[in-house]
Structures are given as structure tokens and as C-alpha cells.
Coordinates of N, CA and C and ligand atoms in Angstrom, one line a residue:
X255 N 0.8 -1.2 0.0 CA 0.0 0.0 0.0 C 0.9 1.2 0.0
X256 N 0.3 2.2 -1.2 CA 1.4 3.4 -0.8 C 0.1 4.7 -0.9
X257 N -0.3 4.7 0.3 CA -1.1 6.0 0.6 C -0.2 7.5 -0.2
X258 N -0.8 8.2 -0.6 CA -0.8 9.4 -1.9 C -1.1 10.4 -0.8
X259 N -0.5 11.1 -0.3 CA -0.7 12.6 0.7 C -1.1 13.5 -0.3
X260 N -1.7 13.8 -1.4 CA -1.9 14.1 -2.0 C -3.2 15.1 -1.3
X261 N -3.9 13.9 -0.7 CA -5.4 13.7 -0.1 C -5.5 14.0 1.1
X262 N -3.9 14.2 1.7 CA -3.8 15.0 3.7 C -4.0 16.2 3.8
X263 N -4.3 16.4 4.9 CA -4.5 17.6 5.2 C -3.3 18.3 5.1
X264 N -2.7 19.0 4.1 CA -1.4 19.4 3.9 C -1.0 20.6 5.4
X265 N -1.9 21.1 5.9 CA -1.5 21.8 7.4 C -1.2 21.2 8.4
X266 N -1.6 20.0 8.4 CA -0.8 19.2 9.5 C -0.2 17.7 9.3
X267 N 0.6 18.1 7.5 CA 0.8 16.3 7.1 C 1.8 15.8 7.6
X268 N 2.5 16.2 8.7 CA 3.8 15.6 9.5 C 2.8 14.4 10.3
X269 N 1.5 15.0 11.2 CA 1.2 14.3 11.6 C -0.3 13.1 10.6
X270 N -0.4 13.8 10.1 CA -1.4 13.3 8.9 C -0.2 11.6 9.0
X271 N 0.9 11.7 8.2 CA 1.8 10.4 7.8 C 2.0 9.7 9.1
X272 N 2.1 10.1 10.4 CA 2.6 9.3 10.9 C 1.6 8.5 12.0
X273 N 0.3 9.1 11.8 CA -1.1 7.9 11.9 C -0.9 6.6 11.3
X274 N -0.2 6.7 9.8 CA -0.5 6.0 9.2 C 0.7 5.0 8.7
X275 N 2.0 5.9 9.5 CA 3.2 5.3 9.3 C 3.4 3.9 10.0
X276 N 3.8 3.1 9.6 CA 3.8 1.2 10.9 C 2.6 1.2 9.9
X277 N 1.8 1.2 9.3 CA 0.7 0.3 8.7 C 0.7 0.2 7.1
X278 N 1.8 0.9 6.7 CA 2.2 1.0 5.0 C 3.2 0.6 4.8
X279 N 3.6 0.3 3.5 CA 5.1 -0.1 3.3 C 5.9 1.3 2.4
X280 N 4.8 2.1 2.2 CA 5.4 3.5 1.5 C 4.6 4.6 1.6
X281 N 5.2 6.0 1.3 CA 4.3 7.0 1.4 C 4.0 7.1 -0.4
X282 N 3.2 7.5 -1.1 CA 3.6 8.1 -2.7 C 3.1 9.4 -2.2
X283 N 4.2 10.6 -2.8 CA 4.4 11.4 -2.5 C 4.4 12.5 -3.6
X284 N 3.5 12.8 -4.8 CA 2.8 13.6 -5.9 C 4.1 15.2 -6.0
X285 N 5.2 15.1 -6.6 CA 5.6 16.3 -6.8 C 5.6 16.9 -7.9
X286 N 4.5 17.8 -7.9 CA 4.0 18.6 -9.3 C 4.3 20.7 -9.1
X287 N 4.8 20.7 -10.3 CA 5.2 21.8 -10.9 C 4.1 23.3 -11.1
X288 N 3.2 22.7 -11.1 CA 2.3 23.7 -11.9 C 2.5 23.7 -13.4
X289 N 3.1 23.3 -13.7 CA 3.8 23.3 -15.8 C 3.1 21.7 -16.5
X290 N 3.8 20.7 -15.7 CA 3.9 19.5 -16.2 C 2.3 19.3 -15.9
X291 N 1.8 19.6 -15.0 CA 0.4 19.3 -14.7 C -0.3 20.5 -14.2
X292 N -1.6 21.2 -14.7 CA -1.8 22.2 -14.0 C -2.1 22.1 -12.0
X293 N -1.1 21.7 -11.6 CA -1.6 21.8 -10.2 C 0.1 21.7 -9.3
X294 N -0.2 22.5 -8.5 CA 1.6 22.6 -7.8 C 1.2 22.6 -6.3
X295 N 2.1 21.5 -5.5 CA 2.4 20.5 -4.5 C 3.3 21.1 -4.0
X296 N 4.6 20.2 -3.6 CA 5.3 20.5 -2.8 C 6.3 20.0 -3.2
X297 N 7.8 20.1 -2.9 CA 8.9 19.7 -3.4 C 10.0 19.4 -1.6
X298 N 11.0 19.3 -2.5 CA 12.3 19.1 -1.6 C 11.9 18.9 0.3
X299 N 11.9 20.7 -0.1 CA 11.6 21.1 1.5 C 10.7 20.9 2.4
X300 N 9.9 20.6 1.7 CA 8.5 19.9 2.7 C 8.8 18.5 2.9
X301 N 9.6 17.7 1.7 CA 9.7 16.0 2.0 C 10.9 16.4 3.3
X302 N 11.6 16.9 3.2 CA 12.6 17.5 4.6 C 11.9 17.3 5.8
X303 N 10.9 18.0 5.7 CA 10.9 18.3 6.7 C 9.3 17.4 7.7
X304 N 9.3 16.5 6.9 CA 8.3 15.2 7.7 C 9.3 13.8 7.3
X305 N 10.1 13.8 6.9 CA 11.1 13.0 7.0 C 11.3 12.3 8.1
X306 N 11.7 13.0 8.9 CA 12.3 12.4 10.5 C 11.1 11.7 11.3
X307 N 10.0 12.3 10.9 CA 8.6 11.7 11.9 C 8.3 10.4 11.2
X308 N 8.9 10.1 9.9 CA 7.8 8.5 9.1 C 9.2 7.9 8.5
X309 N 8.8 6.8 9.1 CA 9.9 5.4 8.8 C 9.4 4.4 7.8
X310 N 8.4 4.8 6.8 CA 8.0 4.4 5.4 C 8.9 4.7 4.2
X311 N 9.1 4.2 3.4 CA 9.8 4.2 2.1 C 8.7 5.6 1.3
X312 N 9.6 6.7 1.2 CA 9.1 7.8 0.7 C 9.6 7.6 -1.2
X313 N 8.1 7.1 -1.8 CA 7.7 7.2 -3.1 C 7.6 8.4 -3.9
X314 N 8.8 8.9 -4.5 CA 8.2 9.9 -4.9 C 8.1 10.1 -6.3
X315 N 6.7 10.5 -7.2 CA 6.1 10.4 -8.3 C 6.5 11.8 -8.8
X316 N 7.2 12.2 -9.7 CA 7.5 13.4 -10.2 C 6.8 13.7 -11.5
X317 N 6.2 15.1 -11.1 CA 4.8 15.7 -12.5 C 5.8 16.7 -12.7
X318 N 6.7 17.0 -13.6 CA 7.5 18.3 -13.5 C 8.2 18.2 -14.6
X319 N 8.6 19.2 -15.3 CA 8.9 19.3 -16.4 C 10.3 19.1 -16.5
X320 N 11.1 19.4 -16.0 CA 12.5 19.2 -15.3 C 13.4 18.3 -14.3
X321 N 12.6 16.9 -14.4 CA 12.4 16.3 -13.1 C 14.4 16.0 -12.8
X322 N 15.2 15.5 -13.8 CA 16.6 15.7 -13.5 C 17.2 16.8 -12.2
X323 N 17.2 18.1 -12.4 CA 17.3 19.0 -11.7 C 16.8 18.9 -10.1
X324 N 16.1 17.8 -10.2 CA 15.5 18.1 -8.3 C 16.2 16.8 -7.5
X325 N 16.6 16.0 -8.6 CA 17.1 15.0 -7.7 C 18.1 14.9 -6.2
X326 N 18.5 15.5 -6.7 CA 19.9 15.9 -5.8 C 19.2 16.5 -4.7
X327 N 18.2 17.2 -4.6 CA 17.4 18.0 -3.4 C 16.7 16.7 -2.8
X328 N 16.2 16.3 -3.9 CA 15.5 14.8 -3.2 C 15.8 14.1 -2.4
X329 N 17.3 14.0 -2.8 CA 17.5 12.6 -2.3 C 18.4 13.2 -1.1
X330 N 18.7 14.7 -0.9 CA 19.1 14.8 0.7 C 17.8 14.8 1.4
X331 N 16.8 15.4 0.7 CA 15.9 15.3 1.5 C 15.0 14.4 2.1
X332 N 15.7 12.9 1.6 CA 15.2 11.7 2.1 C 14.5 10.7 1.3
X333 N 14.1 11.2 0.2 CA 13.6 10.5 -0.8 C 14.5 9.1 -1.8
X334 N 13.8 7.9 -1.3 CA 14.1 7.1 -1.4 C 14.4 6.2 -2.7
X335 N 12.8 6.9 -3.6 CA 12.6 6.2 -5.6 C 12.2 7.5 -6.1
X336 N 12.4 7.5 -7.1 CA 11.7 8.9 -7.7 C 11.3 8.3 -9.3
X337 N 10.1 8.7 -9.8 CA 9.4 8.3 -10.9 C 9.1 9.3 -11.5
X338 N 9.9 9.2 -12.5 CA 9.6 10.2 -13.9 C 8.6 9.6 -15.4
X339 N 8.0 10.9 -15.7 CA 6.8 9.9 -17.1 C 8.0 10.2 -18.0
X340 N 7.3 9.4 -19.3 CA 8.3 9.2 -20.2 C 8.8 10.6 -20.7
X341 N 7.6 11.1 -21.2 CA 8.1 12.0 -22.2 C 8.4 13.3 -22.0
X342 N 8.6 13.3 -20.4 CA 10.0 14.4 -19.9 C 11.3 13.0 -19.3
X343 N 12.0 12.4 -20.0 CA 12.5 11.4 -19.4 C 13.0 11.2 -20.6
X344 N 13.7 11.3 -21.7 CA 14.2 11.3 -23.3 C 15.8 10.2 -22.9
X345 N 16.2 10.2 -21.5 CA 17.3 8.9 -21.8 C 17.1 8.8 -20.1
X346 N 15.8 7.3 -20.0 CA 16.3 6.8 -18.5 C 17.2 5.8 -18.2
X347 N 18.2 5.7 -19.0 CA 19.0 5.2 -18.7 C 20.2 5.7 -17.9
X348 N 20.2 6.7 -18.0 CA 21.2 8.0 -17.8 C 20.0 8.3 -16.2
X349 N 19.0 8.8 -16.3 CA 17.9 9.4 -15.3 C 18.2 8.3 -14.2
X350 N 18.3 6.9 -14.5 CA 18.3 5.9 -13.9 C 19.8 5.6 -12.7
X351 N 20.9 6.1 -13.6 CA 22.0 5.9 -13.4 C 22.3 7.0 -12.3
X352 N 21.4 8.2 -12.4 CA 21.9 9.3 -11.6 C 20.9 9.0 -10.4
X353 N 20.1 8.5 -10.2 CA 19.0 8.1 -9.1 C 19.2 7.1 -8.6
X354 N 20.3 6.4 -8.8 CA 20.9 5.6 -8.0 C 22.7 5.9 -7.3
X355 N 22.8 6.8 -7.9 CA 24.5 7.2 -7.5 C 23.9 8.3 -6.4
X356 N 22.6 8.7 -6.1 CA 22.2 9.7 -5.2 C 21.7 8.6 -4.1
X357 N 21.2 7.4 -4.5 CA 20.9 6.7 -3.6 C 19.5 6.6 -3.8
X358 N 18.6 6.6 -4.8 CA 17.1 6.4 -4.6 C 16.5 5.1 -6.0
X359 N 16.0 4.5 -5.7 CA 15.3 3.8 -6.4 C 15.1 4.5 -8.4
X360 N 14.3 4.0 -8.7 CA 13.9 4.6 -10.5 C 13.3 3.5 -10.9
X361 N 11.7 4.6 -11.5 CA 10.9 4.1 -12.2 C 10.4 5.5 -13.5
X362 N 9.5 4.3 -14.1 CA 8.9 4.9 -15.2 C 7.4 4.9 -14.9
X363 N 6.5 6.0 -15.5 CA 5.2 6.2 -15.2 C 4.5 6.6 -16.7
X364 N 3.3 5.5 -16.7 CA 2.7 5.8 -18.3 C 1.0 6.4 -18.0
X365 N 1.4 7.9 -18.5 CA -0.1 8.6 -18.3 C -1.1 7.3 -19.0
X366 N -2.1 7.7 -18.8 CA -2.9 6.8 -19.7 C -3.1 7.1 -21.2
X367 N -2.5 8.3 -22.0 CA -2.7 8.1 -23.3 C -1.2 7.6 -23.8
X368 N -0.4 6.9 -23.1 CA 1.4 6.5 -23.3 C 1.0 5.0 -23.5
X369 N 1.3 4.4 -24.5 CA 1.4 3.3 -24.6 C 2.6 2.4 -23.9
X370 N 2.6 1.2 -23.5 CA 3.7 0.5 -22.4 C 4.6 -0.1 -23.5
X371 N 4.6 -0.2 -24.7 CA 6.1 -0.6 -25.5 C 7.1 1.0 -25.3
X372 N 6.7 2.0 -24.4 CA 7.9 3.2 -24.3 C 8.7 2.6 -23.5
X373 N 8.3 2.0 -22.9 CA 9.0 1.9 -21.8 C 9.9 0.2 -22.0
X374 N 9.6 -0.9 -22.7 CA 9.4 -2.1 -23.2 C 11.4 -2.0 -22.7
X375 N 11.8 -1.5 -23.7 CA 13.4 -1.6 -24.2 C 14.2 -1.3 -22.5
X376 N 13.5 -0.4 -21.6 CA 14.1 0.0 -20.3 C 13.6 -0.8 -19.0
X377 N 13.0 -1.6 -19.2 CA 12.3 -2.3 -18.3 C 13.2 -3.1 -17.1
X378 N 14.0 -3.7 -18.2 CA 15.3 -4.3 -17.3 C 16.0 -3.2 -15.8
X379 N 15.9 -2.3 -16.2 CA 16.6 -1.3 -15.4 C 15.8 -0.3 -14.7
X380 N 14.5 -0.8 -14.6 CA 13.8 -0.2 -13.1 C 13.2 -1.1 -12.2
X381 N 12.9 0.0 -11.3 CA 12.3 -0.7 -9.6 C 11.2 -0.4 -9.7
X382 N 10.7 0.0 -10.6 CA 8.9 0.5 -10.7 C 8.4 0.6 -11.7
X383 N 7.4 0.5 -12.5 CA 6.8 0.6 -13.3 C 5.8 1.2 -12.6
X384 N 4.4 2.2 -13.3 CA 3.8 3.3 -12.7 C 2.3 3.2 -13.6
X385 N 1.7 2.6 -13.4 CA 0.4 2.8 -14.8 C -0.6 4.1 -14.1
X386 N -0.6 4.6 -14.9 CA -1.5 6.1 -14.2 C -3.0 5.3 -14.8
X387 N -3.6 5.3 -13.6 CA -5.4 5.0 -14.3 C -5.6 6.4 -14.0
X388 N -5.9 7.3 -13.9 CA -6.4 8.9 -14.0 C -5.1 9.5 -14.8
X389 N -5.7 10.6 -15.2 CA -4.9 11.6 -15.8 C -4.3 12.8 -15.0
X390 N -2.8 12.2 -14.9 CA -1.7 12.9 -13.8 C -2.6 14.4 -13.3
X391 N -2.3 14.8 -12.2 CA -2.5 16.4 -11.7 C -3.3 16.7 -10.6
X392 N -4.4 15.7 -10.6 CA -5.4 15.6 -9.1 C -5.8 14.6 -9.0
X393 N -6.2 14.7 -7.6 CA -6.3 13.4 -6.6 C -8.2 13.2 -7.1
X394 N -8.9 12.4 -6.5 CA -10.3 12.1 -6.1 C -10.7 12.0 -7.8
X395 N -10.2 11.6 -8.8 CA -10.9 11.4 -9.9 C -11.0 9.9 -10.0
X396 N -12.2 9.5 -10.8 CA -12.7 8.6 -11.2 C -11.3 7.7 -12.4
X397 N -11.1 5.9 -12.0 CA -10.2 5.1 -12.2 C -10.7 5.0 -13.7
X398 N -9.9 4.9 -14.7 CA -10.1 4.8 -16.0 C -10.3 2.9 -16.1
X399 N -10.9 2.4 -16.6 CA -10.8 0.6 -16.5 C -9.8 0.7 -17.4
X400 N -10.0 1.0 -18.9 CA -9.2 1.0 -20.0 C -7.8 0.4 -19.5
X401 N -7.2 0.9 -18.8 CA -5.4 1.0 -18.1 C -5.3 0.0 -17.7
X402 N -6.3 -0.9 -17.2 CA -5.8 -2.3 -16.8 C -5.2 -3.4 -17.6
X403 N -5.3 -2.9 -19.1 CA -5.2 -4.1 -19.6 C -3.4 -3.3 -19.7
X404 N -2.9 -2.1 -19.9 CA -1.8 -2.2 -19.7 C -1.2 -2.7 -18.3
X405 N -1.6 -2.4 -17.2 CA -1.3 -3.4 -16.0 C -0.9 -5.0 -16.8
X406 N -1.5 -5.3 -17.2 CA -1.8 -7.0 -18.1 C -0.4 -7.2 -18.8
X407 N -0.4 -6.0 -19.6 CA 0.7 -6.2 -20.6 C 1.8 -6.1 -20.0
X408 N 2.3 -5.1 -18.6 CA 3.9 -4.6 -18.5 C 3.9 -6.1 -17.2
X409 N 2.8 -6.6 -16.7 CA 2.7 -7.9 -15.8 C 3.7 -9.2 -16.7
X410 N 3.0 -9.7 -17.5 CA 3.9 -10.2 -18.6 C 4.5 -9.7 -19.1
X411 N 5.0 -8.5 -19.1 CA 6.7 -8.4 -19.9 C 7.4 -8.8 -18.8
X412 N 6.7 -8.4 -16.9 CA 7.9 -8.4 -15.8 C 7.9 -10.0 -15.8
X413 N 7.2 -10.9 -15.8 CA 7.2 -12.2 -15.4 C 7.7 -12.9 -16.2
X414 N 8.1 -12.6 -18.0 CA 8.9 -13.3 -19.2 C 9.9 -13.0 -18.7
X415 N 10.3 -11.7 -18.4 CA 11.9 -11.3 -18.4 C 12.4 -11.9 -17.1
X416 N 11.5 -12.7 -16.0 CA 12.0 -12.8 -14.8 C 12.7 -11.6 -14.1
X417 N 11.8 -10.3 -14.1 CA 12.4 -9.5 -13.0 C 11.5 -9.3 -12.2
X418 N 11.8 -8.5 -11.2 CA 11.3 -8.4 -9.9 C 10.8 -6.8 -9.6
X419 N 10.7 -6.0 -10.8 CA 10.3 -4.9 -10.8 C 8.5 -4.8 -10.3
X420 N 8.8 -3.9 -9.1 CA 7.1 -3.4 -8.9 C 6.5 -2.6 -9.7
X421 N 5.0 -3.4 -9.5 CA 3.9 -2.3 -11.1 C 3.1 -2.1 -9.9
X422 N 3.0 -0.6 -9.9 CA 2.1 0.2 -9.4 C 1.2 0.6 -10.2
X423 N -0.1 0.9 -9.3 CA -1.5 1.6 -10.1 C -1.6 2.4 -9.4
X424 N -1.9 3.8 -10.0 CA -1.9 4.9 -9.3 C -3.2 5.9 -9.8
X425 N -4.0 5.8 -9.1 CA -5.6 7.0 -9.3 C -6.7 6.2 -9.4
X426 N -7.5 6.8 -8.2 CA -8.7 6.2 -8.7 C -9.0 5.0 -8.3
X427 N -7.9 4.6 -7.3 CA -7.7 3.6 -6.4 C -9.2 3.3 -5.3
X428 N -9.9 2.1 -5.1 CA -10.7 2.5 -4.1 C -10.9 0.7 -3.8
X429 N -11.5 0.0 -2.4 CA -11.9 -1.3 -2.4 C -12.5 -1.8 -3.7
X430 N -13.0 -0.9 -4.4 CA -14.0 -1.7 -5.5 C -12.7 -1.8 -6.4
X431 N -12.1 -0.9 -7.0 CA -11.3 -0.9 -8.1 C -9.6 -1.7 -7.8
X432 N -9.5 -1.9 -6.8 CA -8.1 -2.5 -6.3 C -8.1 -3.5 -6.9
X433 N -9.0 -5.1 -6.6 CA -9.4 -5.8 -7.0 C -8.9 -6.1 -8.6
X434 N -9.4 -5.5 -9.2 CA -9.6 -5.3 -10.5 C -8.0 -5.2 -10.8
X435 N -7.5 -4.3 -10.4 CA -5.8 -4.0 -10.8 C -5.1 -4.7 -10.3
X436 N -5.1 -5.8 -9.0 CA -4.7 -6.8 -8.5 C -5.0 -7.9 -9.6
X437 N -5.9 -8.1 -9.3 CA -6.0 -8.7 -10.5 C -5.4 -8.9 -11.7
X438 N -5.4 -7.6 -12.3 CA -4.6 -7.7 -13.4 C -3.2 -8.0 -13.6
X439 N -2.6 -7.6 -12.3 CA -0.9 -7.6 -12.0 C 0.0 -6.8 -11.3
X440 N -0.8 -5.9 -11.0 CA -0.3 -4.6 -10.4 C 0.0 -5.2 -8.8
X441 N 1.0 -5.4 -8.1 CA 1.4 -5.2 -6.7 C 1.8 -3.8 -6.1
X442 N 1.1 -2.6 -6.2 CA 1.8 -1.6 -5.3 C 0.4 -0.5 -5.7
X443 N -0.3 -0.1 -4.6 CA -1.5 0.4 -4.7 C -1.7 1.7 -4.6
X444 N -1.4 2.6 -5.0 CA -1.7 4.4 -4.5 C -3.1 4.5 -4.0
X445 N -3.6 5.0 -3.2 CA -4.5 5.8 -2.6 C -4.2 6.9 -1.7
X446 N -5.2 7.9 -2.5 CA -5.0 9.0 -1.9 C -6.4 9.8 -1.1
X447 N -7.3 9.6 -1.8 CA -8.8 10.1 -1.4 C -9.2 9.0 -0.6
X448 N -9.0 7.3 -1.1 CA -9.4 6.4 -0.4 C -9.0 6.2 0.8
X449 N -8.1 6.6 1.4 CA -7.0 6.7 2.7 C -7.3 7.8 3.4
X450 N -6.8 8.7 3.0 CA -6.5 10.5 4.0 C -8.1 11.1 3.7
X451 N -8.9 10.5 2.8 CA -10.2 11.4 2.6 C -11.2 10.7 3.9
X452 N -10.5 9.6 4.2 CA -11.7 9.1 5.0 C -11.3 9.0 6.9
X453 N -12.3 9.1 7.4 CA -12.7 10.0 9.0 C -11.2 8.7 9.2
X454 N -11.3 7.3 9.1 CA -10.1 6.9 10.0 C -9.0 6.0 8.8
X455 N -8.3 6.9 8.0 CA -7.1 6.6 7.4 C -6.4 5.0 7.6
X456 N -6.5 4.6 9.0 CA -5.5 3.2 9.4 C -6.8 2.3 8.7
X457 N -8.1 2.4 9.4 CA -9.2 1.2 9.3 C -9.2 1.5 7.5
X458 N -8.6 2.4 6.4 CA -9.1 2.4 5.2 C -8.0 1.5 4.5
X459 N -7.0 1.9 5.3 CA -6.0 1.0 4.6 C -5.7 -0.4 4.7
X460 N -6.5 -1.1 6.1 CA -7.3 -2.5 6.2 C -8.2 -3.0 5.2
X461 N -9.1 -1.8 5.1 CA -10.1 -2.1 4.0 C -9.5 -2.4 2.7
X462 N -8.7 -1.5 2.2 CA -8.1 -1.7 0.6 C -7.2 -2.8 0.5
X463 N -6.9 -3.2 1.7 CA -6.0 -4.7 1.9 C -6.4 -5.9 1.8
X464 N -8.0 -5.8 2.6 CA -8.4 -7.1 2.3 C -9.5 -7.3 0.9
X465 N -9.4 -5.9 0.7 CA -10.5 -5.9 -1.2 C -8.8 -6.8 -2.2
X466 N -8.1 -6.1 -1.9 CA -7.0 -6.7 -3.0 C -6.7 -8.3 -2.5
X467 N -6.6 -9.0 -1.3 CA -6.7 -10.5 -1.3 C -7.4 -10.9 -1.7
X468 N -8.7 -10.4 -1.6 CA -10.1 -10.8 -2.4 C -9.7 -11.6 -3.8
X469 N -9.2 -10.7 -4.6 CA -8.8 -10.8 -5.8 C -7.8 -11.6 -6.0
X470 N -7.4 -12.4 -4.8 CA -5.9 -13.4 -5.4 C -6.6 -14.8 -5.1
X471 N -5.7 -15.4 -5.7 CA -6.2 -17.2 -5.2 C -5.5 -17.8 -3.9
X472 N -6.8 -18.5 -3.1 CA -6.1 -18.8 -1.9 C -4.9 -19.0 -1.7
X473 N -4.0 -19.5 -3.2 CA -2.5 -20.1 -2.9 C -1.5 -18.4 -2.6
X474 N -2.3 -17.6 -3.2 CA -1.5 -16.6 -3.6 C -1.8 -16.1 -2.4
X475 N -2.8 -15.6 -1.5 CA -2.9 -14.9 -0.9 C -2.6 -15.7 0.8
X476 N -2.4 -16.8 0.7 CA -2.1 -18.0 2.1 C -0.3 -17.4 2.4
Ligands
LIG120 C1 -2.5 12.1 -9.5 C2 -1.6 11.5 -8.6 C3 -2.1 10.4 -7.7 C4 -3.2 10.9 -6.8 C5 -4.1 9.7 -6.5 O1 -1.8 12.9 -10.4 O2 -0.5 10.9 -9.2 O3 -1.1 9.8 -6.9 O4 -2.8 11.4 -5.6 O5 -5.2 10.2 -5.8 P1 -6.6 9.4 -5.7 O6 -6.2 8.1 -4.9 O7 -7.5 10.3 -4.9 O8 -7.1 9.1 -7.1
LIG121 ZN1 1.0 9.9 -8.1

């Protein structure tokens, strides 16, 4: 589960994360520009500075037109993966190489009009794969179904190639729709409205845990 602070009360999200910190395996953490997506978040100094309170692997999804340039802030600032979309991303092999000599994880993220052969040829060389079911920029929109069948497709390129790369689904996440993207292949779940929108955050992220076993076969989920 990687709850999306997207959806916290951004005035008090030091303590917003760490209700919820011990019950996740990551935060995803939405850093948008105003450019790359019309809506601007937060950057460097704010992941600074709730850092020290949450002992979660800090995910961070980069909407920014420049995303090269922030790394280095990132990754003093504690950030652990950082996910750039393709098509500000023109050599991740290089993007890849520098986000790991900083010390953070690398992945790739396919809006939903990106097809997953962009990413096919670099696959070998990340820790995430990213299927956007919404269209990058805001939280609480409605899950596109369409996107699952790429969940399907980058599932079987990870399991021919025998790698161990996580496919995340990101928007639009809810008990009904997890299911479905579990289903398809996806292990790493963003919620952001589903989690921090609701009165008790810990009990939501039980809920979206046992909707996604739902979806596995006893052997898988025993
Ligand atoms: C959208 C962000 C998502 C967003 C998900 O650009 O990438 O991570 O926070 O929010 P919900 O879960 O509300 O769809
Ligand atoms: Zn995101």
C-alpha cells in the first residue's frame, strides 16, 4: 500500500503520515510543478521536513517538467525512488543511473494516453513501473478501467523477463477498483482520497488490503 498525501491535510501532514506510518510499506508522494500538470504541490523542503517523523519508504512520483534538476534535493531530502513519465524522461537510462549514484530507487510512469512498448526496451533497469489509471495532476478522480489491460501487458513483460520490478497503479484507487488492478498484476497500490479522505485513514487501509486478497487465489494470498 502506498497512501498518496496528495489527499492529507497538507497543514498538518507531518502528523497526517505518521497515523498511518507502521501500517504501510510506503508513502507516494505527488511532486507537481504547476507546468507539467496544471496543479503545484510541494517539493524538496517539505519531504525534509516530515522526514524524521515516518519510517515508510518515501515514493516519490515526479509531475514536473525538469524532473533531472530536483534530484539531488530529493534525495538529501530523504527520498528514497523517484518516478519520472516518459516523455520528460528522453534517456532513463542516464535518469536511472543518476538516481541511484544519489541513492534512490527509478521508475517509469505511463499517463494513460502512453502506450507501455515506451517503456518495453528500459524495463530491465527499473524498480517500478507506474500505470496512471487517472490523468496525472489531481487526486479524487474517477479510475479509467481501459489502463488495466496495460497493468496486463507490462505484468507479462515483468514475469517473461524474470524480473522483480514493482507495477504500481496509481488514481482512482478504491476497495471496488483494487481488486480489478490486482487482478490484473499490479502489486503496489496508491490511494490517496481512499485513505487520508476518510474519518479513519489506518481502518481504510485494512479495507483496501483485504478488497485486494479478495482478488488473489487462496494459494496466492495464504
Ligand atoms: C494524480 C496522482 C495520484 C493521486 C491519487 O496525479 O499521481 O497519486 O494522488 O489520488 P486518488 O487516490 O485520490 O485518485
Ligand atoms: Zn501519483
Amino acid at each position: 500500500m502506498a497512501p498518496s498525501v496528495l489527499a492529507a491535510d497538507f497543514g498538518q501532514l507531518r502528523s497526517e503520515m505518521e497515523r498511518v506510518d507502521g501500517h504501510v510499506e510506503m508513502f507516494h508522494l505527488d511532486v507537481m510543478d504547476g507546468l507539467y500538470v496544471p496543479n503545484l504541490t510541494f517539493g524538496a523542503p517539505v519531504i525534509e521536513w516530515v522526514r524524521p517523523a515516518v519510517d515508510a519508504f518515501f515514493d516519490c512520483h515526479l509531475m514536473v517538467c525538469e524532473p533531472l534538476g530536483l534530484f539531488e534535493a530529493l534525495a538529501k531530502a530523504g527520498a528514497d525512488h523517484v518516478t519520472l513519465h516518459t516523455d520528460v524522461c528522453p534517456d532513463p537510462t542516464e535518469a536511472g543511473s543518476l538516481a541511484r549514484r544519489l541513492g534512490m530507487g527509478f521508475g517509469l510512469a505511463l499517463s494513460p494516453a502512453v502506450a507501455p512498448a515506451v517503456i518495453r526496451p528500459y524495463l530491465a533497469g527499473l524498480d517500478m513501473v507506474v500505470v496512471m489509471s487517472v490523468e496525472p495532476g489531481f487526486g479524487g478522480q474517477a479510475f479509467i478501467p481501459e489502463t488495466l489491460s496495460k497493468v496486463e501487458t507490462v505484468r507479462r513483460w515483468i514475469d517473461e523477463e524474470g524480473l522483480d520490478t514493482a507495477l504500481q497503479i496509481d488514481g482512482g484507487i478504491t476497495p471496488e477498483t483494487a481488486p480489478l488492478a490486482a487482478a490484473a498484476g499490479a502489486d503496489v497500490f496508491v490511494a490517496g482520497t481512499a485513505i487520508f479522505g476518510r474519518a479513519d485513514p489506518v481502518a481504510a487501509v485494512g479495507m483496501l488490503r483485504r478488497s485486494i486478497l479478495s482478488a488473489m487465489s487462496p494459494a496466492d494470498s495464504g
